[in-house]
Structure formats: C-alpha cells, structure tokens
Coordinates of C-alpha atoms in Angstrom, one line a residue:
M193 CA 12.6 116.2 126.7
K194 CA 15.2 114.6 124.5
T195 CA 14.0 112.7 121.5
P196 CA 15.0 109.1 120.9
Q197 CA 17.0 110.3 117.8
L198 CA 18.9 112.9 119.8
R199 CA 19.6 110.3 122.6
S200 CA 21.0 108.0 120.0
F201 CA 23.2 110.7 118.7
Y202 CA 24.7 111.5 122.1
L203 CA 25.4 107.8 122.8
S204 CA 27.2 107.4 119.5
A205 CA 29.3 110.5 120.1
L206 CA 30.2 109.3 123.6
F207 CA 31.2 105.9 122.3
L208 CA 33.4 107.5 119.6
S209 CA 35.0 109.8 122.1
I210 CA 35.9 106.8 124.3
I211 CA 37.6 105.1 121.3
V212 CA 39.5 108.2 120.3
F213 CA 40.6 108.8 123.9
T214 CA 41.7 105.2 124.3
A215 CA 43.6 105.2 121.1
G216 CA 45.3 108.5 122.1
C217 CA 46.4 107.1 125.4
K218 CA 47.8 103.9 123.9
K219 CA 51.7 103.7 124.2
T220 CA 53.7 103.5 121.0
S221 CA 55.9 100.4 121.0
T222 CA 59.5 100.6 119.7
P223 CA 60.5 97.8 117.4
A224 CA 63.1 95.6 119.0
T225 CA 66.7 95.9 117.5
V226 CA 67.4 93.0 115.3
I227 CA 70.8 91.5 115.9
T228 CA 72.5 89.9 112.8
I229 CA 75.8 88.1 112.6
P230 CA 78.8 90.3 112.1
L231 CA 80.3 91.0 108.7
V232 CA 84.0 90.3 108.5
T233 CA 86.6 90.0 105.7
T234 CA 89.8 87.9 105.7
T235 CA 93.1 89.5 105.0
S236 CA 93.9 88.5 101.4
V237 CA 97.6 87.8 102.0
I238 CA 99.4 85.4 104.4
G239 CA 102.5 86.8 106.1
N240 CA 105.8 85.5 107.3
V241 CA 105.2 81.8 106.6
T242 CA 107.6 79.3 108.1
A243 CA 107.4 75.5 108.5
S244 CA 105.3 75.9 111.7
S245 CA 103.8 79.4 111.8
A246 CA 102.2 82.2 109.7
Q247 CA 100.3 85.4 110.0
S248 CA 96.8 86.2 108.8
G249 CA 94.0 88.5 110.1
G250 CA 90.9 90.2 109.1
V251 CA 88.6 93.3 109.4
V252 CA 85.3 93.5 111.2
T253 CA 83.2 95.8 109.0
S254 CA 79.9 95.5 110.8
A255 CA 79.0 94.3 114.3
G256 CA 75.5 93.5 113.1
N257 CA 73.7 95.9 115.6
G258 CA 75.3 93.9 118.4
V259 CA 78.5 93.7 120.3
V260 CA 81.4 91.6 119.0
T261 CA 82.6 89.4 121.8
A262 CA 85.3 87.5 119.9
N263 CA 87.2 87.7 116.7
G264 CA 90.2 86.1 115.0
V265 CA 90.9 83.5 112.4
C266 CA 90.0 79.8 112.3
Y267 CA 92.2 77.4 110.3
S268 CA 92.5 73.7 109.3
S269 CA 94.5 71.5 107.1
T270 CA 91.6 69.2 106.5
N271 CA 88.4 71.4 106.6
K272 CA 88.4 73.6 103.5
T273 CA 85.8 75.9 105.2
P274 CA 87.1 76.0 108.8
T275 CA 84.9 77.2 111.6
T276 CA 85.5 78.1 115.2
A277 CA 85.2 74.4 116.0
D278 CA 88.6 74.0 114.3
S279 CA 91.9 75.7 115.4
K280 CA 91.4 79.4 116.0
T281 CA 93.0 82.5 117.3
S282 CA 91.4 85.0 119.7
D283 CA 92.6 88.5 118.9
A284 CA 92.0 92.0 120.2
I285 CA 88.5 93.4 119.7
G286 CA 88.1 96.9 118.3
T287 CA 85.8 99.5 119.8
G288 CA 82.3 98.4 119.0
G289 CA 83.7 95.8 116.7
V290 CA 83.1 98.0 113.7
V291 CA 85.8 98.6 111.0
S292 CA 88.4 97.2 113.2
N293 CA 91.3 95.2 111.8
F294 CA 93.3 92.5 113.6
I295 CA 96.5 90.5 113.0
S296 CA 96.5 86.8 113.9
N297 CA 99.5 84.6 114.6
L298 CA 99.0 81.0 113.6
T299 CA 101.4 78.6 115.5
G300 CA 101.9 74.9 115.8
L301 CA 101.5 74.3 112.1
T302 CA 102.9 71.2 110.2
A303 CA 105.6 71.7 107.6
N304 CA 104.9 71.5 103.9
T305 CA 101.1 71.3 104.5
I306 CA 98.2 73.1 102.8
Y307 CA 96.1 75.2 105.3
Y308 CA 92.7 76.9 104.9
V309 CA 92.1 80.0 107.0
R310 CA 89.3 82.5 107.3
A311 CA 88.5 85.4 109.7
Y312 CA 85.6 85.2 112.1
A313 CA 83.7 87.5 114.5
I314 CA 81.0 86.5 117.0
N315 CA 78.1 88.4 118.6
S316 CA 74.9 87.3 120.2
A317 CA 73.4 86.2 116.9
G318 CA 76.3 83.9 116.1
A319 CA 79.5 83.8 114.1
G320 CA 80.2 85.6 110.8
Y321 CA 83.0 84.4 108.5
G322 CA 85.2 85.9 105.8
S323 CA 86.3 84.2 102.7
V324 CA 88.8 81.3 102.8
V325 CA 92.5 81.9 102.0
Q326 CA 94.7 79.0 101.2
F327 CA 98.5 78.7 101.8
T328 CA 101.2 76.1 102.2
T329 CA 103.7 76.1 105.0
A330 CA 107.5 75.9 104.3
A331 CA 108.9 72.5 103.7
S332 CA 111.7 72.9 106.2
S333 CA 112.7 75.0 109.2
S334 CA 114.9 77.2 107.1
S335 CA 114.1 80.9 107.5
I336 CA 114.7 84.2 105.7
T337 CA 117.0 86.6 107.4
S338 CA 118.1 90.1 106.4
A339 CA 121.0 92.4 107.3
V340 CA 120.6 96.2 107.1
T341 CA 123.6 98.5 106.6
T342 CA 124.1 102.1 105.7
F343 CA 125.3 102.1 102.1
A344 CA 125.9 105.8 101.7
G345 CA 125.3 109.0 103.7
N346 CA 126.1 109.9 107.3
G347 CA 122.6 110.8 108.4
I348 CA 123.2 114.5 108.3
A349 CA 121.2 116.6 105.8
G350 CA 123.7 118.2 103.3
Y351 CA 125.4 117.8 100.0
A352 CA 128.8 116.0 99.7
D353 CA 130.1 113.7 97.0
A354 CA 132.3 111.2 98.7
S355 CA 132.6 107.6 99.6
G356 CA 130.1 105.7 101.7
L357 CA 129.4 107.2 105.0
N358 CA 131.3 110.4 104.1
A359 CA 128.7 111.4 101.5
Q360 CA 125.7 113.5 102.3
F361 CA 122.1 113.7 101.0
N362 CA 119.1 115.8 101.8
N363 CA 115.9 113.8 102.0
P364 CA 116.4 111.4 99.2
G365 CA 113.1 110.4 97.7
G366 CA 113.7 107.9 94.9
V367 CA 116.2 105.2 94.0
T368 CA 116.8 102.9 91.1
T369 CA 119.6 100.6 89.7
D370 CA 121.2 100.1 86.3
A371 CA 122.5 96.9 84.6
N372 CA 126.0 97.6 86.1
G373 CA 124.8 97.6 89.7
D374 CA 125.1 101.3 90.1
V375 CA 122.5 103.0 92.3
F376 CA 120.8 106.3 91.2
V377 CA 119.3 108.5 93.8
S378 CA 116.8 111.4 93.4
D379 CA 118.2 113.7 96.1
S380 CA 115.0 115.5 96.5
Y381 CA 115.7 118.5 98.7
N382 CA 119.1 119.1 97.0
S383 CA 117.4 118.9 93.6
Y384 CA 120.2 116.6 92.3
I385 CA 120.4 113.2 90.7
R386 CA 123.2 111.3 92.3
E387 CA 125.0 108.0 91.5
I388 CA 126.5 105.4 93.8
T389 CA 128.9 102.8 92.5
P390 CA 128.9 99.2 93.9
G391 CA 131.9 100.4 95.9
A392 CA 129.8 103.2 97.5
A393 CA 131.5 106.1 95.7
V394 CA 128.9 108.9 95.4
S395 CA 128.9 111.5 92.5
T396 CA 126.5 113.9 91.0
V397 CA 124.9 113.0 87.6
A398 CA 122.7 116.0 87.0
G399 CA 121.5 119.2 88.6
N400 CA 123.2 122.4 89.8
G401 CA 121.7 122.4 93.2
T402 CA 119.2 125.2 92.5
I403 CA 115.5 124.6 92.6
G404 CA 114.2 125.4 89.2
Y405 CA 113.3 124.1 85.7
F406 CA 116.1 124.2 83.2
D407 CA 117.1 121.8 80.4
G408 CA 120.5 121.4 79.0
A409 CA 123.9 120.0 80.0
A410 CA 123.6 117.8 83.1
A411 CA 125.7 120.1 85.3
A412 CA 123.5 123.2 84.4
A413 CA 120.1 121.5 84.6
E414 CA 117.6 122.3 87.3
F415 CA 115.1 120.1 89.1
Y416 CA 112.4 120.6 91.7
S417 CA 112.1 117.8 94.2
P418 CA 112.8 114.9 91.9
Q419 CA 111.2 111.6 93.0
G420 CA 111.1 108.1 91.3
S421 CA 113.2 107.2 88.2
A422 CA 113.6 104.4 85.7
F423 CA 116.0 103.3 82.9
D424 CA 115.0 102.4 79.4
S425 CA 116.8 99.7 77.3
Q426 CA 119.1 102.4 75.7
G427 CA 120.4 103.6 79.1
N428 CA 118.4 106.8 79.3
L429 CA 117.3 107.7 82.8
Y430 CA 113.8 109.1 83.2
V431 CA 113.0 111.1 86.3
A432 CA 109.6 112.1 87.8
D433 CA 110.3 115.8 88.5
Y434 CA 107.5 116.2 91.1
G435 CA 107.7 119.9 91.7
N436 CA 107.8 120.8 88.0
N437 CA 105.0 118.4 87.0
V438 CA 107.1 116.9 84.2
I439 CA 109.1 113.8 83.3
R440 CA 112.7 114.6 82.5
K441 CA 115.1 112.5 80.4
I442 CA 118.9 112.2 81.1
T443 CA 120.9 110.6 78.3
P444 CA 124.0 108.6 78.8
G445 CA 125.9 111.5 77.4
G446 CA 124.6 113.8 80.1
V447 CA 122.0 115.9 78.4
V448 CA 118.8 116.7 80.3
S449 CA 115.5 117.4 78.5
T450 CA 111.8 117.4 79.1
Y451 CA 110.3 114.1 77.9
A452 CA 106.6 114.7 78.9
G453 CA 104.5 117.4 80.4
S454 CA 104.1 121.2 79.9
G455 CA 105.4 122.2 83.3
I456 CA 101.9 123.3 84.4
A457 CA 100.0 121.3 87.0
G458 CA 96.9 119.7 85.5
Y459 CA 95.4 116.7 83.8
V460 CA 95.6 116.5 80.0
D461 CA 96.1 113.4 77.9
G462 CA 97.0 113.6 74.2
S463 CA 99.3 112.7 71.3
V464 CA 101.8 115.5 72.0
I465 CA 103.6 114.5 75.1
L466 CA 105.0 118.0 75.8
H467 CA 101.4 119.3 75.9
A468 CA 100.3 116.7 78.4
R469 CA 99.8 117.8 82.0
F470 CA 100.6 116.0 85.2
N471 CA 100.1 116.9 88.8
G472 CA 102.9 115.8 91.1
P473 CA 104.3 112.8 89.2
S474 CA 106.0 110.5 91.7
G475 CA 106.9 107.1 90.2
I476 CA 108.0 105.8 86.8
A477 CA 108.2 102.3 85.3
I478 CA 109.0 101.1 81.8
D479 CA 107.9 97.8 80.4
A480 CA 109.6 95.5 77.9
S481 CA 107.8 97.2 75.0
G482 CA 109.0 100.6 76.0
N483 CA 105.7 101.8 77.4
M484 CA 106.1 104.2 80.4
Y485 CA 103.8 104.3 83.4
I486 CA 103.5 107.3 85.7
A487 CA 102.2 107.4 89.2
D488 CA 100.5 110.8 88.9
R489 CA 100.1 111.3 92.6
N490 CA 98.0 114.4 92.9
N491 CA 95.7 113.4 90.0
N492 CA 95.1 110.0 91.7
A493 CA 95.8 108.3 88.4
I494 CA 98.2 106.0 86.6
R495 CA 99.2 107.5 83.3
K496 CA 100.7 105.7 80.3
I497 CA 103.0 107.0 77.6
T498 CA 103.6 104.8 74.5
P499 CA 106.9 104.8 72.6
A500 CA 105.0 106.9 69.9
G501 CA 104.3 109.6 72.5
L502 CA 100.6 109.1 73.2
V503 CA 99.7 110.0 76.7
S504 CA 96.6 108.3 78.2
T505 CA 95.2 107.3 81.5
L506 CA 95.6 103.6 82.2
A507 CA 93.4 103.7 85.4
G508 CA 92.1 106.1 88.0
L509 CA 90.0 109.2 88.0
S510 CA 91.1 112.7 87.0
T511 CA 88.6 114.1 89.5
S512 CA 88.6 113.6 93.2
P513 CA 85.7 111.3 94.2
S514 CA 84.7 111.0 97.8
N515 CA 85.6 107.3 97.6
K516 CA 89.2 107.0 96.6
Y517 CA 89.4 103.3 97.0
I518 CA 87.6 101.5 94.1
N519 CA 88.5 98.4 92.3
G520 CA 87.3 98.5 88.7
T521 CA 88.4 99.0 85.1
G522 CA 90.1 102.1 83.8
P523 CA 88.4 105.4 84.9
N524 CA 86.0 103.4 87.1
A525 CA 88.9 102.6 89.5
A526 CA 90.1 105.0 92.1
F527 CA 93.4 105.6 93.9
N528 CA 94.6 107.8 96.7
S529 CA 98.0 109.4 96.2
P530 CA 99.7 106.7 94.3
T531 CA 103.5 107.1 94.6
G532 CA 105.3 104.1 93.0
V533 CA 104.8 101.8 90.0
V534 CA 106.6 98.7 88.6
C535 CA 105.8 96.3 85.7
D536 CA 106.1 92.6 85.6
A537 CA 107.1 90.4 82.6
S538 CA 103.4 90.0 81.6
G539 CA 102.7 93.7 81.4
N540 CA 100.9 94.0 84.7
V541 CA 101.5 97.2 86.6
Y542 CA 101.7 97.2 90.4
V543 CA 101.0 100.4 92.3
A544 CA 102.1 101.6 95.7
D545 CA 98.8 103.3 96.6
L546 CA 100.0 105.3 99.5
G547 CA 96.8 106.9 100.8
N548 CA 94.9 103.6 100.7
S549 CA 97.7 101.6 102.5
A550 CA 97.5 99.1 99.6
I551 CA 99.3 97.5 96.7
R552 CA 97.1 97.5 93.7
K553 CA 97.5 95.6 90.4
I554 CA 96.5 96.8 86.9
T555 CA 96.2 94.4 84.1
P556 CA 97.1 95.5 80.5
A557 CA 93.3 95.8 80.0
G558 CA 93.2 98.3 82.9
V559 CA 91.4 96.1 85.4
V560 CA 92.4 97.2 88.9
T561 CA 92.4 94.8 91.9
T562 CA 93.9 95.0 95.4
V563 CA 96.9 92.7 96.0
A564 CA 97.5 93.5 99.6
G565 CA 96.3 95.9 102.3
G566 CA 93.5 98.5 102.1
P567 CA 92.3 101.6 104.0
S568 CA 91.2 99.5 106.9
Q569 CA 94.4 97.4 107.1
S570 CA 97.0 100.0 107.8
D571 CA 98.7 97.7 110.2
L572 CA 99.5 95.4 107.3
L573 CA 100.9 98.0 105.0
N574 CA 101.2 101.5 106.6
Y575 CA 101.3 104.0 103.7
P576 CA 103.5 102.1 101.2
A577 CA 105.6 104.7 99.4
G578 CA 108.0 102.7 97.2
I579 CA 107.8 99.5 95.2
A580 CA 110.3 97.4 93.2
I581 CA 110.4 94.1 91.4
D582 CA 113.1 91.5 90.8
K583 CA 113.7 89.3 87.8
Q584 CA 111.6 86.5 89.4
G585 CA 108.6 88.8 89.8
N586 CA 108.8 89.2 93.6
L587 CA 107.8 92.6 94.8
F588 CA 109.7 94.7 97.3
I589 CA 107.9 97.4 99.3
C590 CA 108.8 100.1 101.8
D591 CA 106.1 101.8 103.9
E592 CA 106.2 105.1 105.7
G593 CA 105.6 103.2 108.9
G594 CA 109.3 102.1 108.7
R595 CA 109.2 98.5 107.3
I596 CA 110.6 96.7 104.3
F597 CA 108.6 93.8 102.8
E598 CA 108.9 91.2 100.1
Y599 CA 105.7 90.0 98.4
T600 CA 106.5 86.8 96.7
T601 CA 105.0 85.3 93.5
T602 CA 103.3 82.7 95.8
N603 CA 101.3 85.6 97.5
I604 CA 103.2 85.5 100.8
L605 CA 104.2 88.8 102.4
Y606 CA 107.4 88.7 104.4
T607 CA 108.6 91.5 106.7
L608 CA 112.3 91.8 105.9
A609 CA 113.3 94.7 108.1
G610 CA 112.0 97.4 110.4
S611 CA 109.1 97.6 112.8
L612 CA 105.9 99.5 112.5
N613 CA 105.9 103.1 113.7
S614 CA 109.4 102.8 115.4
P615 CA 111.4 105.5 113.6
G616 CA 115.1 105.5 114.1
F617 CA 118.5 105.0 112.5
T618 CA 119.7 101.6 113.5
N619 CA 121.5 98.9 111.4
G620 CA 121.1 95.3 112.2
A621 CA 119.2 92.1 111.4
G622 CA 115.5 92.1 110.5
T623 CA 113.2 93.9 112.9
V624 CA 116.1 95.2 114.9
A625 CA 116.9 97.7 112.1
Q626 CA 115.1 101.1 112.1
F627 CA 114.2 103.4 109.3
N628 CA 112.7 106.9 109.3
N629 CA 110.1 107.6 106.6
P630 CA 111.6 105.4 103.8
Q631 CA 110.3 106.5 100.4
G632 CA 112.1 104.7 97.5
I633 CA 113.2 101.1 97.0
A634 CA 115.2 99.2 94.3
V635 CA 116.6 95.8 93.9
D636 CA 119.7 94.9 91.8
A637 CA 120.4 91.9 89.7
N638 CA 122.1 90.2 92.6
G639 CA 119.1 90.6 94.9
N640 CA 120.5 93.4 97.0
I641 CA 117.9 95.9 98.1
Y642 CA 118.4 99.6 98.4
V643 CA 116.2 102.0 100.3
A644 CA 116.0 105.8 100.1
D645 CA 115.7 106.4 103.9
K646 CA 114.4 109.9 103.5
S647 CA 114.4 111.4 107.0
N648 CA 117.7 109.7 107.8
N649 CA 119.2 111.4 104.8
C650 CA 120.9 108.2 103.6
I651 CA 120.7 105.1 101.4
R652 CA 120.4 101.8 103.2
K653 CA 121.3 98.4 101.8
I654 CA 119.6 95.1 102.7
T655 CA 121.0 91.7 102.0
V656 CA 118.7 88.7 102.3
T657 CA 119.8 85.2 103.0
I658 CA 118.0 81.9 103.6
V659 CA 119.3 80.2 106.8
P660 CA 118.9 76.3 106.7

C-alpha cells in the first residue's frame, strides 16, 4: 500500500514529465527576415552635360535583405532633395540588386539650369536614396566634338625612325610634351625614348635598344620597359624606368643618369635618393616648386622627392592590405596599382588609380579623396592608366577600356573619344574612334591631346572643338 507521501511524489514526477515532454515537442520558430530599405550611392560626377541632357548613375550596395525592384536616379530643378515623385530614370537592375552599378541618361533638361540629382533603389520596404549631386546644364546647344587621327606609327610593332605613319613603335607606354610642342614617347618594348616633332618626324632621344640598366651618353644608355615621364623647368626629362625600379634623368645635352632608386625592387624612403627603393615606378609629375611625385605602382603608394633629394611617401601603404581602396590621410589611405600622376597649380596631386578604376586626389597635406569612379563603378572609368592636366586645370584621362575623357574644373566628365571595351584601330570623330589598351596621355599648350595607344603600336592625336 502506497503512502500518501509516495503518492504525492509520483504525481509530482508525472506532472514534471508532462511539462518536459511538452516543452521538448514544441516547435522552434524562425525569426522573420527583416526587410530594410536598400543602400545606394550616387555617382559623384556628372557626365557629358549638354543644354538638354546629362549622365549620372549610382551603385546599389545593399538590397536590404529584400529584392530591388527598381533603381535609377531622380532629379529636379526645384526640389533640392528629389524623390521618385519627381523626374526619374528606370535603369537595369543588377543580380540581387547588391553591389550593382548603373548609368542613367537624363533627357529633356532645360538649358542653363541648376539640377539636383540622386540615385534611388526600391524594395518592398520602400525607397533608399543616395546623396544629392548638383550640376548646371550648358547655356546653349553647342557641343564638344573631337577628331582622332594617327600622329605617328603604322600599327605594326617594330622600330623605325621616320615621319608620321612610316615610323614604328613597340607597345609605347608613356607620353609627354615639352614647351616647344614636341612629343616624347617611352617606347616600352623597344626600351627607347623617342621624340616626335609637331610635324610628326620621329627620332630616338635615348637608348640603344637593349633591355638593361646602363647610364652614360644617350645613344649608349639602356632602359627596361620605360613608362611615364615629365620635364622640369630646366628641360631635363625624367623617366620612370619601370623594369629597373629607378627614376632616370636625361639632360638637354643627352646624358642619362640615375636620379633616384638603387635598382633593387623594394620600399625605402630616406635622404639619399640613390639608396631609395621603388617597385615598378610608372608615372612622374613635377610641381612648380620642383617636387617630384612618383606613382610607385607595385608598392601601391605615391612617393615624393624634394629638390633637396628627400624621398618620402605622400600617401598609400607600403604593405598590401586586403582593402586597397581607402580614402584617408597619408599612410592611412590605400591605392591599387596607381599608374599615372599629375599636379595642379595649387599643389594637389591627381592619381590614375588603375586597379580601383578611380581618379584620386591628394592634397599637399596628404589627404586622399576620390574624384571619380571606384571599384564598383568600372563602367564609369574602366582601369584608368594615364592622366594629364592642361593649363586651366582640366584633367585628361585614358582608360584601358579604350576611352579618352576630359574631367573639367566644374566636375563634369566628358567622353571625348572611344567606346568601352570595343578595341580596334579606327580614326574618326568621338565614339567612332577606336583604341587598343591606351596607356599614356599628354596635352600640349594648344590643347592637342596625344595618346600612347599601346597595343596599336602608335601615337594618336585628338583635337577638340566646340561646335556652336
């Protein structure tokens, strides 16, 4: 016979078992996915502005756990924070709507009018907007036109000093001009430095045609895949000798010497410029004070050499961080294979940041920002390789996608010639023209543009006019 105490124990145990069993059989609920509005950025530059049209765009960086059903830009001349209730474009949607960039064509605009534009993206939670960009349409229906011709070279890889189309180059990589309008070419695969007069007569300035590293008289000197170059105020020509990891100097008298670098690939700053180390220097610029800036491509850094011979790092990291696209100051900024540099009258340095598909700006204090493009906007700038600047401060850019651009002081990006990813060798007006992996670009005092059209083995010339 069970005692009342034992009966009570069994009842309590049974009750506890029922609770445990019930809890064990209860289904675990999955939290519902929270949909948030998409994250989107507006392209920082406005392209190809006319009196009635312009180009903008954006990047969808997050779909907000949902599906983007529409994206584009909205714009207005009266609403400073335009929404989709204003005028808008509807552009192609990327897969999943994440990290997809789009280009938007704005039409039906009014001449000489301020417009406000920003990117948008929509999912089931609503519309997300980027920052507002402001621009002004042209005052008249006049347009910029360009004509592309072959200045020198016949398109066949080789070596021949001759006039115009009878000359031959082998993968020219860099180009610059002097005060007389002569064009100087780093004929990379021939390991020569060539000169072209305004009349298109081609001659050899330095190099003996042998890949090597030898200083001395110009005709005996040796280079290894020379790239960008620049003149100082005394008429000395400095060459980024990429394969030798040094900066070479060519005097007006034809003497070649090593200006900076030890010839050993590496990363060393210091007060003795011949002890400094570079790794694949690709571009050179010299400012009004005589400071030299080097696009040290394989070090992902922009180096500076003072007239006193002090080598330092203006911006970028000597190491290779996983994130090679960082805006910041000095060593806190990051680049990805910078290839070209130029300076403006205020001492700012502009960089063709090839691997990031961007143009970056460095202030004299070393503050780095992005002027145009970015890793997720390769349709805007597709691996820019060369950069030049005119006396008004307008930038000229060539990208490996086969296009030539002008970026004006009013922050407008114009496509002057070529089409994206349409390699060829065609002369003509604007986008009819074709290039093949252009690498270097220069502009003379008269506004003529010269392009080292590398894979076409020639130098192209672009003349720009404004048609009323």
